[in-house]
XYZ file of C-alpha atoms in Angstrom:
390
model
C 48.443 -38.716 43.222
C 48.901 -35.027 42.770
C 48.866 -33.042 45.876
C 45.835 -30.728 46.263
C 47.614 -28.129 48.372
C 49.545 -26.399 45.513
C 46.529 -26.602 43.229
C 44.313 -24.879 45.780
C 46.907 -22.122 46.286
C 47.066 -21.581 42.552
C 43.316 -21.469 42.181
C 43.158 -19.061 45.221
C 45.795 -16.761 43.562
C 43.876 -16.782 40.217
C 40.672 -15.962 41.998
C 42.323 -13.046 43.767
C 43.657 -11.609 40.531
C 40.253 -12.190 38.961
C 38.556 -10.403 41.888
C 41.036 -7.440 41.624
C 40.400 -7.230 37.859
C 36.670 -7.386 38.335
C 36.809 -4.732 41.064
C 39.084 -2.634 38.832
C 36.750 -3.006 35.906
C 33.749 -2.164 38.161
C 35.569 1.029 39.376
C 36.418 2.025 35.823
C 32.739 1.475 34.916
C 31.597 3.479 37.868
C 33.922 6.393 37.005
C 32.821 6.295 33.448
C 29.182 6.356 34.576
C 29.725 9.368 36.916
C 31.719 11.138 34.227
C 28.935 10.555 31.781
C 26.295 11.913 34.210
C 28.602 14.901 34.823
C 29.037 15.666 31.225
C 25.344 15.342 30.646
C 24.516 17.612 33.623
C 27.034 20.218 32.274
C 25.500 20.019 28.886
C 21.895 20.392 30.325
C 23.160 23.244 32.462
C 24.853 25.007 29.657
C 21.728 24.650 27.501
C 19.686 25.957 30.450
C 21.933 28.815 30.880
C 21.736 29.677 27.225
C 18.063 29.559 27.406
C 17.956 31.790 30.533
C 20.426 34.257 28.997
C 18.402 34.217 25.788
C 15.228 34.930 27.783
C 16.911 37.752 29.781
C 18.119 39.322 26.574
C 14.736 39.233 25.149
C 13.384 41.151 28.133
C 16.375 43.472 28.589
C 16.799 44.389 24.865
C 13.672 46.673 24.615
C 14.448 48.111 28.009
C 17.936 48.922 26.848
C 16.502 50.682 23.869
C 14.074 52.649 26.110
C 17.002 53.708 28.293
C 18.813 55.025 25.233
C 15.703 56.941 24.130
C 15.378 58.327 27.682
C 19.060 59.336 27.689
C 18.550 61.114 24.476
C 15.420 62.869 25.644
C 16.853 63.871 28.985
C 20.193 65.019 27.606
C 20.827 68.148 29.599
C 20.344 71.271 27.520
C 21.921 74.147 29.255
C 21.172 77.863 28.761
C 23.689 79.459 26.345
C 27.054 80.004 28.042
C 29.666 82.522 26.763
C 33.098 81.159 26.273
C 35.764 82.906 28.316
C 39.435 82.334 28.071
C 41.265 80.983 31.152
C 42.552 84.423 32.085
C 39.143 86.024 31.853
C 37.157 83.353 33.445
C 36.584 83.755 37.204
C 35.932 81.149 39.799
C 32.983 82.375 41.793
C 31.475 81.095 45.032
C 27.823 82.077 45.791
C 26.582 81.341 49.218
C 22.746 80.853 49.213
C 22.973 80.387 45.494
C 19.944 78.070 45.372
C 17.673 80.877 46.811
C 15.642 83.502 45.108
C 18.203 86.193 44.316
C 21.252 83.772 44.491
C 19.865 81.471 41.729
C 19.422 84.429 39.383
C 22.820 85.673 40.092
C 24.070 82.063 39.409
C 22.314 82.126 35.994
C 23.813 85.514 35.110
C 27.411 84.562 35.996
C 27.154 81.052 34.445
C 25.828 82.501 31.183
C 28.685 84.981 31.265
C 31.040 82.028 31.163
C 32.363 81.941 34.718
C 32.892 78.884 36.951
C 30.306 79.048 39.697
C 30.150 77.068 42.942
C 26.826 77.333 44.815
C 26.821 76.734 48.534
C 23.449 76.288 50.148
C 21.939 74.204 52.915
C 18.379 74.425 51.343
C 16.900 76.031 54.478
C 15.146 78.503 52.227
C 16.842 77.732 48.889
C 15.568 75.091 46.548
C 17.660 72.740 44.403
C 15.227 73.073 41.522
C 16.235 76.714 41.171
C 19.617 75.678 39.909
C 19.052 72.134 38.701
C 19.232 73.318 35.081
C 22.974 73.840 35.600
C 23.685 70.502 37.296
C 26.177 68.531 35.308
C 27.653 71.538 33.569
C 31.449 71.602 33.798
C 31.460 75.149 35.067
C 28.957 74.463 37.850
C 29.177 72.830 41.194
C 26.555 72.649 43.960
C 27.560 71.996 47.568
C 25.236 71.276 50.428
C 26.830 73.066 53.490
C 25.589 74.578 56.688
C 26.887 77.789 58.124
C 26.747 76.644 61.708
C 29.532 74.247 61.040
C 33.137 75.608 61.000
C 34.230 76.608 57.569
C 30.750 75.964 56.151
C 29.104 79.018 54.631
C 25.605 79.955 53.359
C 23.296 82.935 52.878
C 20.919 84.258 55.489
C 17.197 83.796 54.973
C 15.732 87.093 53.826
C 12.030 86.665 54.210
C 10.293 87.376 57.512
C 8.661 84.063 58.154
C 11.957 82.269 57.608
C 14.235 84.366 59.630
C 11.741 84.974 62.462
C 11.047 81.304 62.596
C 14.528 80.557 63.837
C 16.163 83.808 64.999
C 19.204 82.139 66.459
C 19.942 80.315 63.194
C 19.534 83.667 61.353
C 22.032 85.448 63.711
C 24.474 82.653 63.252
C 24.204 82.704 59.560
C 24.682 86.499 59.370
C 27.541 86.481 61.759
C 29.434 83.145 61.783
C 28.744 82.651 58.111
C 30.012 85.986 57.165
C 33.022 85.485 59.350
C 33.773 82.081 57.706
C 33.390 83.671 54.289
C 35.738 86.480 55.136
C 38.313 84.050 56.422
C 38.058 82.120 53.046
C 38.386 85.377 51.136
C 41.491 86.304 53.148
C 43.065 82.845 52.579
C 42.570 82.703 48.895
C 42.855 86.442 48.085
C 39.302 86.704 46.879
C 36.938 89.689 46.691
C 33.687 89.320 48.751
C 30.371 90.668 47.978
C 28.057 90.913 50.982
C 24.291 90.834 50.031
C 23.170 93.080 52.832
C 19.733 94.604 53.140
C 17.684 97.789 53.475
C 16.742 96.326 56.881
C 19.896 97.923 58.273
C 17.977 101.276 58.101
C 15.233 99.771 60.354
C 12.214 101.924 60.753
C 13.739 104.938 59.080
C 13.101 108.542 59.958
C 14.644 109.820 56.792
C 13.081 109.325 53.409
C 14.501 108.330 50.966
C 17.415 106.589 52.748
C 20.878 107.219 51.434
C 24.004 105.135 52.371
C 25.208 107.743 54.875
C 22.033 107.255 57.022
C 22.717 105.170 60.143
C 19.232 103.921 60.448
C 16.719 103.544 63.253
C 16.759 99.993 64.411
C 15.165 98.354 67.469
C 17.865 95.964 68.736
C 15.418 93.826 70.667
C 12.471 93.784 68.206
C 11.090 90.728 66.363
C 13.170 91.589 63.323
C 16.390 92.360 65.154
C 17.880 88.980 64.475
C 17.967 89.968 60.807
C 18.460 93.732 61.052
C 21.247 93.683 63.623
C 22.710 90.536 62.142
C 23.257 92.316 58.815
C 24.615 95.367 60.542
C 27.169 93.210 62.265
C 28.016 91.418 59.051
C 28.741 94.842 57.450
C 30.856 95.792 60.429
C 32.926 92.624 60.079
C 33.417 93.165 56.363
C 34.922 96.509 56.885
C 37.061 95.215 59.923
C 38.552 92.591 57.593
C 39.074 95.178 54.876
C 40.974 97.537 57.254
C 42.930 94.993 59.163
C 43.509 92.164 56.699
C 43.270 93.971 53.403
C 40.264 91.823 52.137
C 38.476 93.474 49.256
C 34.740 93.838 50.109
C 31.663 95.096 48.441
C 28.365 95.695 50.258
C 25.010 95.903 48.543
C 22.052 97.084 50.556
C 19.219 95.353 48.686
C 15.694 96.838 48.753
C 12.360 95.054 47.941
C 12.828 92.607 45.073
C 10.611 90.192 43.356
C 10.446 87.810 40.376
C 10.466 84.062 39.493
C 11.510 81.490 42.029
C 10.214 83.494 45.041
C 8.713 81.412 47.860
C 4.988 81.793 47.706
C 4.777 81.835 51.503
C 7.610 84.282 52.146
C 5.205 86.845 53.646
C 5.866 89.569 51.132
C 3.220 91.789 49.584
C 3.446 90.551 45.959
C 3.662 86.844 46.711
C 0.864 87.173 49.290
C -1.475 88.865 46.798
C -0.616 86.301 44.021
C -1.247 83.330 46.267
C -4.487 84.733 47.538
C -5.686 85.502 44.012
C -4.816 82.039 42.707
C -6.683 80.393 45.648
C -9.656 82.620 45.201
C -9.226 84.131 48.671
C -9.727 87.760 49.477
C -6.637 89.937 48.885
C -5.933 91.470 52.313
C -4.919 95.010 52.426
C -4.080 96.464 55.819
C -5.497 99.942 56.413
C -6.744 101.986 53.378
C -4.071 100.616 51.065
C -2.519 104.038 50.497
C 0.806 102.901 52.030
C 3.436 102.637 49.352
C 5.985 100.024 48.199
C 8.952 100.270 45.702
C 9.787 96.910 44.038
C 12.658 96.179 41.709
C 12.668 93.106 39.370
C 15.258 90.521 40.035
C 17.047 90.942 36.806
C 17.734 94.576 37.672
C 19.198 93.555 41.029
C 21.443 90.963 39.549
C 22.847 93.475 37.081
C 23.464 95.832 40.060
C 25.219 93.201 42.023
C 27.595 92.260 39.093
C 28.327 95.940 38.338
C 29.160 96.502 42.061
C 31.338 93.413 42.268
C 33.232 94.611 39.192
C 33.666 98.059 40.488
C 36.203 99.756 42.858
C 33.400 100.927 45.183
C 34.050 99.439 48.640
C 31.507 101.465 50.606
C 27.820 100.346 50.859
C 25.588 100.912 47.884
C 21.822 100.920 47.780
C 20.211 98.711 45.112
C 16.534 99.293 44.686
C 13.700 100.925 42.789
C 12.841 104.426 44.032
C 9.552 104.536 42.173
C 6.702 103.849 44.579
C 3.077 102.529 44.063
C 0.352 102.035 46.682
C -0.480 98.619 48.012
C -3.962 99.023 46.643
C -2.570 99.518 43.096
C -0.534 96.323 43.447
C -3.591 94.374 44.661
C -5.744 95.624 41.781
C -3.007 94.882 39.174
C -2.412 91.330 40.466
C -6.066 90.614 40.681
C -6.430 91.665 37.044
C -3.405 89.710 35.702
C -4.433 86.497 37.548
C -8.065 86.913 36.340
C -9.191 86.213 39.858
C -12.690 86.942 41.184
C -11.174 87.585 44.664
C -12.389 90.597 46.532
C -9.961 93.142 48.050
C -10.498 93.016 51.802
C -9.399 96.026 53.898
C -8.368 95.143 57.416
C -8.193 97.770 60.077
C -5.764 95.947 62.397
C -2.470 97.644 62.879
C 0.406 95.717 61.301
C 4.200 96.099 61.398
C 5.133 97.923 58.176
C 8.795 97.045 57.785
C 8.939 97.399 53.990
C 8.187 101.084 53.721
C 11.754 101.981 53.018
C 12.589 103.883 49.850
C 16.110 103.850 48.392
C 18.219 106.820 47.376
C 20.107 105.314 44.457
C 22.073 108.381 43.317
C 25.335 106.679 44.433
C 24.605 103.614 42.304
C 23.764 105.793 39.287
C 26.970 107.923 39.691
C 29.538 105.216 40.558
C 28.071 102.180 38.960
C 26.078 103.562 36.080
C 23.236 101.491 37.323
C 19.497 102.011 37.814
C 16.422 99.861 37.441
C 15.483 99.489 33.750
C 12.257 97.462 34.088
C 9.476 100.033 34.784
C 7.458 99.637 37.909
C 4.299 99.409 35.768
C 5.919 96.519 33.875
C 7.092 94.593 37.030
C 4.267 92.143 36.915
C 3.238 92.340 33.347
C 6.658 93.053 31.919
C 4.967 94.302 28.884
C 5.293 90.804 27.277
C 9.052 91.266 26.895
C 12.155 90.125 28.577
C 13.271 92.407 31.444
C 16.062 94.592 30.464
C 14.648 97.590 28.688
C 12.454 100.484 29.809
C 9.119 100.704 28.083
C 8.195 103.729 25.939
């Protein structure tokens, strides 16, 4: 008889090998199944991604075209700028350049081809006054505050603004001017101080020339501005004498034109606002008190002429031709086409704008005088400021 032991061992070994083979085949089949599912999933995902991308492209394509159209329509069109060579082109910093006068000076200097940096904290200035230059290679706008070291700006010039925060106004006129003088000293620049007829205070001399020292109340409601500008002038001439800084000082009289704040408390803007709103045009007293206004384009031309001159002493820039407050009220009412009444108020009111400039110095040394007639100031005779009417 054949022994069963070896036979059983043989069968057991064969069974083991078979089991291993079967397990191996099962593993291979499992791997193949998983791989197939993975491939199918990737295929589905890729198809899904393609569908999503296709859908996104369908939505985005018209938007992309609209953006291109908008970019074309909003391409910045700057006012015409004169080309200046490197040696003729100046780098000019204008503090308060987003304000009323500052923005017009910015326009003038930019169109003349210079590089202009406007520094403003927008306390009274407005970005929209200079936004038409944003993006131009010759223009830079910096938001800085004068109360910070090395930060400079222009002082608010309208009564509601500088009387609202007198300490801020004093700091602007003093610390701001000091910072600017320090900068001018370091870089060897010439500084133009936009001073004011307010330095003459409540004058006892009419008209006021540059040699008149003024009549200022140092503790009055306007002192923060009046005395602040007087101190600023003093600092300018101290830096000129001690440090050799070139300074130019313009004493600016009543000015108006586009970009004025409607609520700045001045006669012209008050009347225009009242007329537009259909409110009575308020005239204090009989309306016989006079004002002399210059158009802002005349002032800008005077500032440029002064800056380019060798005149270091103060110079008045204003319009000596006077008209009564009542005449202004009647003219504005007519131009606006308003049905507003002119209301005469008997209450006494501070009359700080009754100064009249003596501009003989500006005529003699700068060859400057206002060229926009007083009668044309509001109407401008339908033409661009710059020429006296017949």
